[in-house]
């Protein structure tokens, strides 16, 4: 392992520059039964999100008189990883479901739909780092597709440190060998950070650089998300 | 429990006042007691104001993970005991206790404050498993920092059991202890919440209820090692940058309390 260099003269193993994301593909309205849905791929990480609701709340005691409740369920398909991952919730997925909810909640007008639930289901069907970011990107698109009133989309991307370089969108071998990972979610219109997690050691000054690079990644993803929504809209016009 | 109006807290903060008269960046009083559980290899009881957590460390031998055959294994779990808050419910671990355990785990793991390579007994076969269990006794806000202080205090005072051999098989001695854990430094989390436009350090229970967003930052000496944002609103970039610096400053205050534990 030590012999492989992940970064050579500013170019990464997969040919990317340090501040470049993997190729992105986003599609909206891919599922028939869900009220809204989306597909989001970044490199080899693929997330599918479906939204059900606003609908009646079960169990009923969770109902809120003045607003909709937002529920998010992040799941990894057992075949999405090299070693089969056991189906069913675990501590990691419970935490990610929660931080995903908190990342999306700020942009939703939940008060418009009292006594209902808006349920977002996220399936990671192929995993190669940054799955929570891909899930959030897909979820934001699926909510927009469902016609839920939103203040803005939410865009999510990670940045980190690999072999002492600050890099955008850590993936593949970098994820295993990288020194630090900082996934964030960004609410572009208000320039608010709605998800922030970090693993790895870093001086505060370098942290700030990584944060700014991650925001740059989110801004790029935001453009791709908007493109996907527009593409969907244009197809409907043509019909 | 007296119910305090969240709007009152917001109004007070606008004029620069906290409910308990603390400064915006001031921690509540910290008490750390260690070595209180006889059966545990390390233990502590930490009080941050009225928030109280007991941590116990148990050690055993186990098989290493295939991707780290020569490293000991750290595991952190948290139990929100029902008498600690009327909000706590029975049943399997919920989001709050899972997040609590995972945020504390990440701060300790990512800071590399424990040299896990020194916890290898025989490569690929036997390594030390270090189990940190946290019991929340009273929730008066800021469980994350309290639990992290408790976990670290317990680890700093943990004594590794002696290994005896039954032929080739290593057996953990029930009575004899050898040295301390291989500790490289002291990591802590510092938690901040944003209420309206104000950010306060070490939020109390009512401040947690009033909070729009929360940020917990792990640090070891002058470096950051973990972060977790909570709450249903966001932070601006400038706020996060400011908190990254404040986390080191406040972290040093907490570290002083823990250094005292090592000396004692």
PDB file of N, CA, C and O in Angstrom, chain B residues 41-77:
ATOM      1  N   UNK B  41     -12.052  -1.243  34.991  1.00  0.00           N
ATOM      2  CA  UNK B  41     -10.621  -0.965  34.834  1.00  0.00           C
ATOM      3  C   UNK B  41     -10.341   0.533  34.975  1.00  0.00           C
ATOM      4  O   UNK B  41      -9.245   0.947  35.324  1.00  0.00           O
ATOM      5  N   UNK B  42     -11.353   1.317  34.653  1.00  0.00           N
ATOM      6  CA  UNK B  42     -11.258   2.768  34.822  1.00  0.00           C
ATOM      7  C   UNK B  42     -12.663   3.307  34.972  1.00  0.00           C
ATOM      8  O   UNK B  42     -13.594   2.749  34.395  1.00  0.00           O
ATOM      9  N   UNK B  43     -12.831   4.377  35.749  1.00  0.00           N
ATOM     10  CA  UNK B  43     -14.183   4.915  35.888  1.00  0.00           C
ATOM     11  C   UNK B  43     -14.131   6.379  36.290  1.00  0.00           C
ATOM     12  O   UNK B  43     -13.120   6.865  36.797  1.00  0.00           O
ATOM     13  N   UNK B  44     -15.224   7.057  36.051  1.00  0.00           N
ATOM     14  CA  UNK B  44     -15.289   8.457  36.450  1.00  0.00           C
ATOM     15  C   UNK B  44     -16.738   8.874  36.604  1.00  0.00           C
ATOM     16  O   UNK B  44     -17.657   8.229  36.088  1.00  0.00           O
ATOM     17  N   UNK B  45     -16.910   9.939  37.342  1.00  0.00           N
ATOM     18  CA  UNK B  45     -18.221  10.548  37.488  1.00  0.00           C
ATOM     19  C   UNK B  45     -17.996  12.033  37.276  1.00  0.00           C
ATOM     20  O   UNK B  45     -17.194  12.652  37.977  1.00  0.00           O
ATOM     21  N   UNK B  46     -18.632  12.581  36.273  1.00  0.00           N
ATOM     22  CA  UNK B  46     -18.399  13.983  35.937  1.00  0.00           C
ATOM     23  C   UNK B  46     -19.692  14.761  36.075  1.00  0.00           C
ATOM     24  O   UNK B  46     -20.752  14.322  35.626  1.00  0.00           O
ATOM     25  N   UNK B  47     -19.575  15.919  36.695  1.00  0.00           N
ATOM     26  CA  UNK B  47     -20.709  16.832  36.771  1.00  0.00           C
ATOM     27  C   UNK B  47     -20.348  18.141  36.087  1.00  0.00           C
ATOM     28  O   UNK B  47     -19.288  18.717  36.356  1.00  0.00           O
ATOM     29  N   UNK B  48     -21.204  18.569  35.203  1.00  0.00           N
ATOM     30  CA  UNK B  48     -21.051  19.862  34.545  1.00  0.00           C
ATOM     31  C   UNK B  48     -22.321  20.606  34.941  1.00  0.00           C
ATOM     32  O   UNK B  48     -23.398  20.328  34.413  1.00  0.00           O
ATOM     33  N   UNK B  49     -22.208  21.499  35.931  1.00  0.00           N
ATOM     34  CA  UNK B  49     -23.417  22.052  36.529  1.00  0.00           C
ATOM     35  C   UNK B  49     -24.200  20.901  37.111  1.00  0.00           C
ATOM     36  O   UNK B  49     -23.668  20.113  37.887  1.00  0.00           O
ATOM     37  N   UNK B  50     -25.444  20.758  36.700  1.00  0.00           N
ATOM     38  CA  UNK B  50     -26.254  19.643  37.196  1.00  0.00           C
ATOM     39  C   UNK B  50     -26.310  18.463  36.233  1.00  0.00           C
ATOM     40  O   UNK B  50     -27.024  17.498  36.470  1.00  0.00           O
ATOM     41  N   UNK B  51     -25.614  18.562  35.126  1.00  0.00           N
ATOM     42  CA  UNK B  51     -25.574  17.431  34.199  1.00  0.00           C
ATOM     43  C   UNK B  51     -24.535  16.447  34.712  1.00  0.00           C
ATOM     44  O   UNK B  51     -23.433  16.837  35.093  1.00  0.00           O
ATOM     45  N   UNK B  52     -24.935  15.174  34.751  1.00  0.00           N
ATOM     46  CA  UNK B  52     -24.052  14.206  35.407  1.00  0.00           C
ATOM     47  C   UNK B  52     -23.982  12.898  34.623  1.00  0.00           C
ATOM     48  O   UNK B  52     -25.000  12.352  34.201  1.00  0.00           O
ATOM     49  N   UNK B  53     -22.749  12.439  34.415  1.00  0.00           N
ATOM     50  CA  UNK B  53     -22.531  11.210  33.651  1.00  0.00           C
ATOM     51  C   UNK B  53     -21.487  10.346  34.368  1.00  0.00           C
ATOM     52  O   UNK B  53     -20.487  10.862  34.869  1.00  0.00           O
ATOM     53  N   UNK B  54     -21.763   9.047  34.433  1.00  0.00           N
ATOM     54  CA  UNK B  54     -20.770   8.103  34.939  1.00  0.00           C
ATOM     55  C   UNK B  54     -20.205   7.334  33.749  1.00  0.00           C
ATOM     56  O   UNK B  54     -20.960   6.907  32.870  1.00  0.00           O
ATOM     57  N   UNK B  55     -18.883   7.187  33.730  1.00  0.00           N
ATOM     58  CA  UNK B  55     -18.263   6.391  32.669  1.00  0.00           C
ATOM     59  C   UNK B  55     -17.501   5.240  33.293  1.00  0.00           C
ATOM     60  O   UNK B  55     -16.863   5.397  34.330  1.00  0.00           O
ATOM     61  N   UNK B  56     -17.592   4.083  32.679  1.00  0.00           N
ATOM     62  CA  UNK B  56     -16.820   2.931  33.136  1.00  0.00           C
ATOM     63  C   UNK B  56     -16.083   2.323  31.961  1.00  0.00           C
ATOM     64  O   UNK B  56     -16.627   2.239  30.856  1.00  0.00           O
ATOM     65  N   UNK B  57     -14.841   1.915  32.189  1.00  0.00           N
ATOM     66  CA  UNK B  57     -14.069   1.259  31.131  1.00  0.00           C
ATOM     67  C   UNK B  57     -13.859  -0.192  31.527  1.00  0.00           C
ATOM     68  O   UNK B  57     -13.411  -0.479  32.641  1.00  0.00           O
ATOM     69  N   UNK B  58     -14.227  -1.096  30.639  1.00  0.00           N
ATOM     70  CA  UNK B  58     -13.933  -2.508  30.846  1.00  0.00           C
ATOM     71  C   UNK B  58     -13.012  -2.941  29.708  1.00  0.00           C
ATOM     72  O   UNK B  58     -13.154  -2.482  28.578  1.00  0.00           O
ATOM     73  N   UNK B  59     -12.073  -3.821  30.030  1.00  0.00           N
ATOM     74  CA  UNK B  59     -11.166  -4.303  28.987  1.00  0.00           C
ATOM     75  C   UNK B  59     -11.238  -5.809  28.888  1.00  0.00           C
ATOM     76  O   UNK B  59     -11.397  -6.504  29.879  1.00  0.00           O
ATOM     77  N   UNK B  60     -11.106  -6.297  27.676  1.00  0.00           N
ATOM     78  CA  UNK B  60     -11.085  -7.734  27.458  1.00  0.00           C
ATOM     79  C   UNK B  60     -10.261  -8.037  26.228  1.00  0.00           C
ATOM     80  O   UNK B  60      -9.852  -7.119  25.516  1.00  0.00           O
ATOM     81  N   UNK B  61     -10.006  -9.329  25.995  1.00  0.00           N
ATOM     82  CA  UNK B  61      -9.254  -9.680  24.790  1.00  0.00           C
ATOM     83  C   UNK B  61     -10.224 -10.084  23.695  1.00  0.00           C
ATOM     84  O   UNK B  61     -11.252 -10.691  23.947  1.00  0.00           O
ATOM     85  N   UNK B  62      -9.885  -9.710  22.478  1.00  0.00           N
ATOM     86  CA  UNK B  62     -10.737 -10.074  21.358  1.00  0.00           C
ATOM     87  C   UNK B  62      -9.931 -10.158  20.089  1.00  0.00           C
ATOM     88  O   UNK B  62      -8.722  -9.922  20.092  1.00  0.00           O
ATOM     89  N   UNK B  63     -10.621 -10.518  19.029  1.00  0.00           N
ATOM     90  CA  UNK B  63      -9.966 -10.615  17.725  1.00  0.00           C
ATOM     91  C   UNK B  63      -9.943  -9.238  17.078  1.00  0.00           C
ATOM     92  O   UNK B  63     -10.931  -8.510  17.119  1.00  0.00           O
ATOM     93  N   UNK B  64      -8.806  -8.862  16.460  1.00  0.00           N
ATOM     94  CA  UNK B  64      -8.769  -7.549  15.805  1.00  0.00           C
ATOM     95  C   UNK B  64      -9.594  -7.544  14.530  1.00  0.00           C
ATOM     96  O   UNK B  64      -9.933  -8.607  14.002  1.00  0.00           O
ATOM     97  N   UNK B  65      -9.909  -6.348  14.037  1.00  0.00           N
ATOM     98  CA  UNK B  65     -10.561  -6.227  12.731  1.00  0.00           C
ATOM     99  C   UNK B  65      -9.552  -6.603  11.651  1.00  0.00           C
ATOM    100  O   UNK B  65      -8.368  -6.316  11.789  1.00  0.00           O
ATOM    101  N   UNK B  66     -10.016  -7.242  10.571  1.00  0.00           N
ATOM    102  CA  UNK B  66      -9.088  -7.680   9.513  1.00  0.00           C
ATOM    103  C   UNK B  66      -8.265  -6.532   8.917  1.00  0.00           C
ATOM    104  O   UNK B  66      -7.115  -6.729   8.552  1.00  0.00           O
ATOM    105  N   UNK B  67      -8.856  -5.330   8.844  1.00  0.00           N
ATOM    106  CA  UNK B  67      -8.097  -4.229   8.236  1.00  0.00           C
ATOM    107  C   UNK B  67      -7.149  -3.530   9.204  1.00  0.00           C
ATOM    108  O   UNK B  67      -6.398  -2.645   8.818  1.00  0.00           O
ATOM    109  N   UNK B  68      -7.156  -3.913  10.469  1.00  0.00           N
ATOM    110  CA  UNK B  68      -6.177  -3.365  11.417  1.00  0.00           C
ATOM    111  C   UNK B  68      -5.763  -4.485  12.379  1.00  0.00           C
ATOM    112  O   UNK B  68      -6.130  -4.472  13.553  1.00  0.00           O
ATOM    113  N   UNK B  69      -5.016  -5.474  11.868  1.00  0.00           N
ATOM    114  CA  UNK B  69      -4.715  -6.690  12.635  1.00  0.00           C
ATOM    115  C   UNK B  69      -3.839  -6.476  13.867  1.00  0.00           C
ATOM    116  O   UNK B  69      -3.770  -7.352  14.724  1.00  0.00           O
ATOM    117  N   UNK B  70      -3.187  -5.301  13.950  1.00  0.00           N
ATOM    118  CA  UNK B  70      -2.298  -5.080  15.096  1.00  0.00           C
ATOM    119  C   UNK B  70      -2.779  -3.918  15.962  1.00  0.00           C
ATOM    120  O   UNK B  70      -1.992  -3.276  16.632  1.00  0.00           O
ATOM    121  N   UNK B  71      -4.084  -3.649  15.933  1.00  0.00           N
ATOM    122  CA  UNK B  71      -4.578  -2.531  16.733  1.00  0.00           C
ATOM    123  C   UNK B  71      -5.689  -2.942  17.682  1.00  0.00           C
ATOM    124  O   UNK B  71      -6.560  -3.739  17.320  1.00  0.00           O
ATOM    125  N   UNK B  72      -5.652  -2.378  18.873  1.00  0.00           N
ATOM    126  CA  UNK B  72      -6.729  -2.602  19.829  1.00  0.00           C
ATOM    127  C   UNK B  72      -8.013  -1.954  19.321  1.00  0.00           C
ATOM    128  O   UNK B  72      -7.988  -1.172  18.386  1.00  0.00           O
ATOM    129  N   UNK B  73      -9.131  -2.314  19.956  1.00  0.00           N
ATOM    130  CA  UNK B  73     -10.432  -1.837  19.484  1.00  0.00           C
ATOM    131  C   UNK B  73     -11.090  -0.985  20.570  1.00  0.00           C
ATOM    132  O   UNK B  73     -11.144  -1.385  21.735  1.00  0.00           O
ATOM    133  N   UNK B  74     -11.555   0.190  20.168  1.00  0.00           N
ATOM    134  CA  UNK B  74     -12.254   1.076  21.093  1.00  0.00           C
ATOM    135  C   UNK B  74     -13.744   1.043  20.770  1.00  0.00           C
ATOM    136  O   UNK B  74     -14.133   1.026  19.621  1.00  0.00           O
ATOM    137  N   UNK B  75     -14.571   0.974  21.799  1.00  0.00           N
ATOM    138  CA  UNK B  75     -16.008   0.970  21.573  1.00  0.00           C
ATOM    139  C   UNK B  75     -16.682   1.837  22.630  1.00  0.00           C
ATOM    140  O   UNK B  75     -16.380   1.722  23.813  1.00  0.00           O
ATOM    141  N   UNK B  76     -17.557   2.725  22.181  1.00  0.00           N
ATOM    142  CA  UNK B  76     -18.243   3.618  23.125  1.00  0.00           C
ATOM    143  C   UNK B  76     -19.752   3.425  22.994  1.00  0.00           C
ATOM    144  O   UNK B  76     -20.288   3.395  21.890  1.00  0.00           O
ATOM    145  N   UNK B  77     -20.422   3.242  24.126  1.00  0.00           N
ATOM    146  CA  UNK B  77     -21.880   3.136  24.118  1.00  0.00           C
ATOM    147  C   UNK B  77     -22.441   4.054  25.199  1.00  0.00           C
ATOM    148  O   UNK B  77     -21.764   4.328  26.192  1.00  0.00           O
TER     149      UNK B  77
END
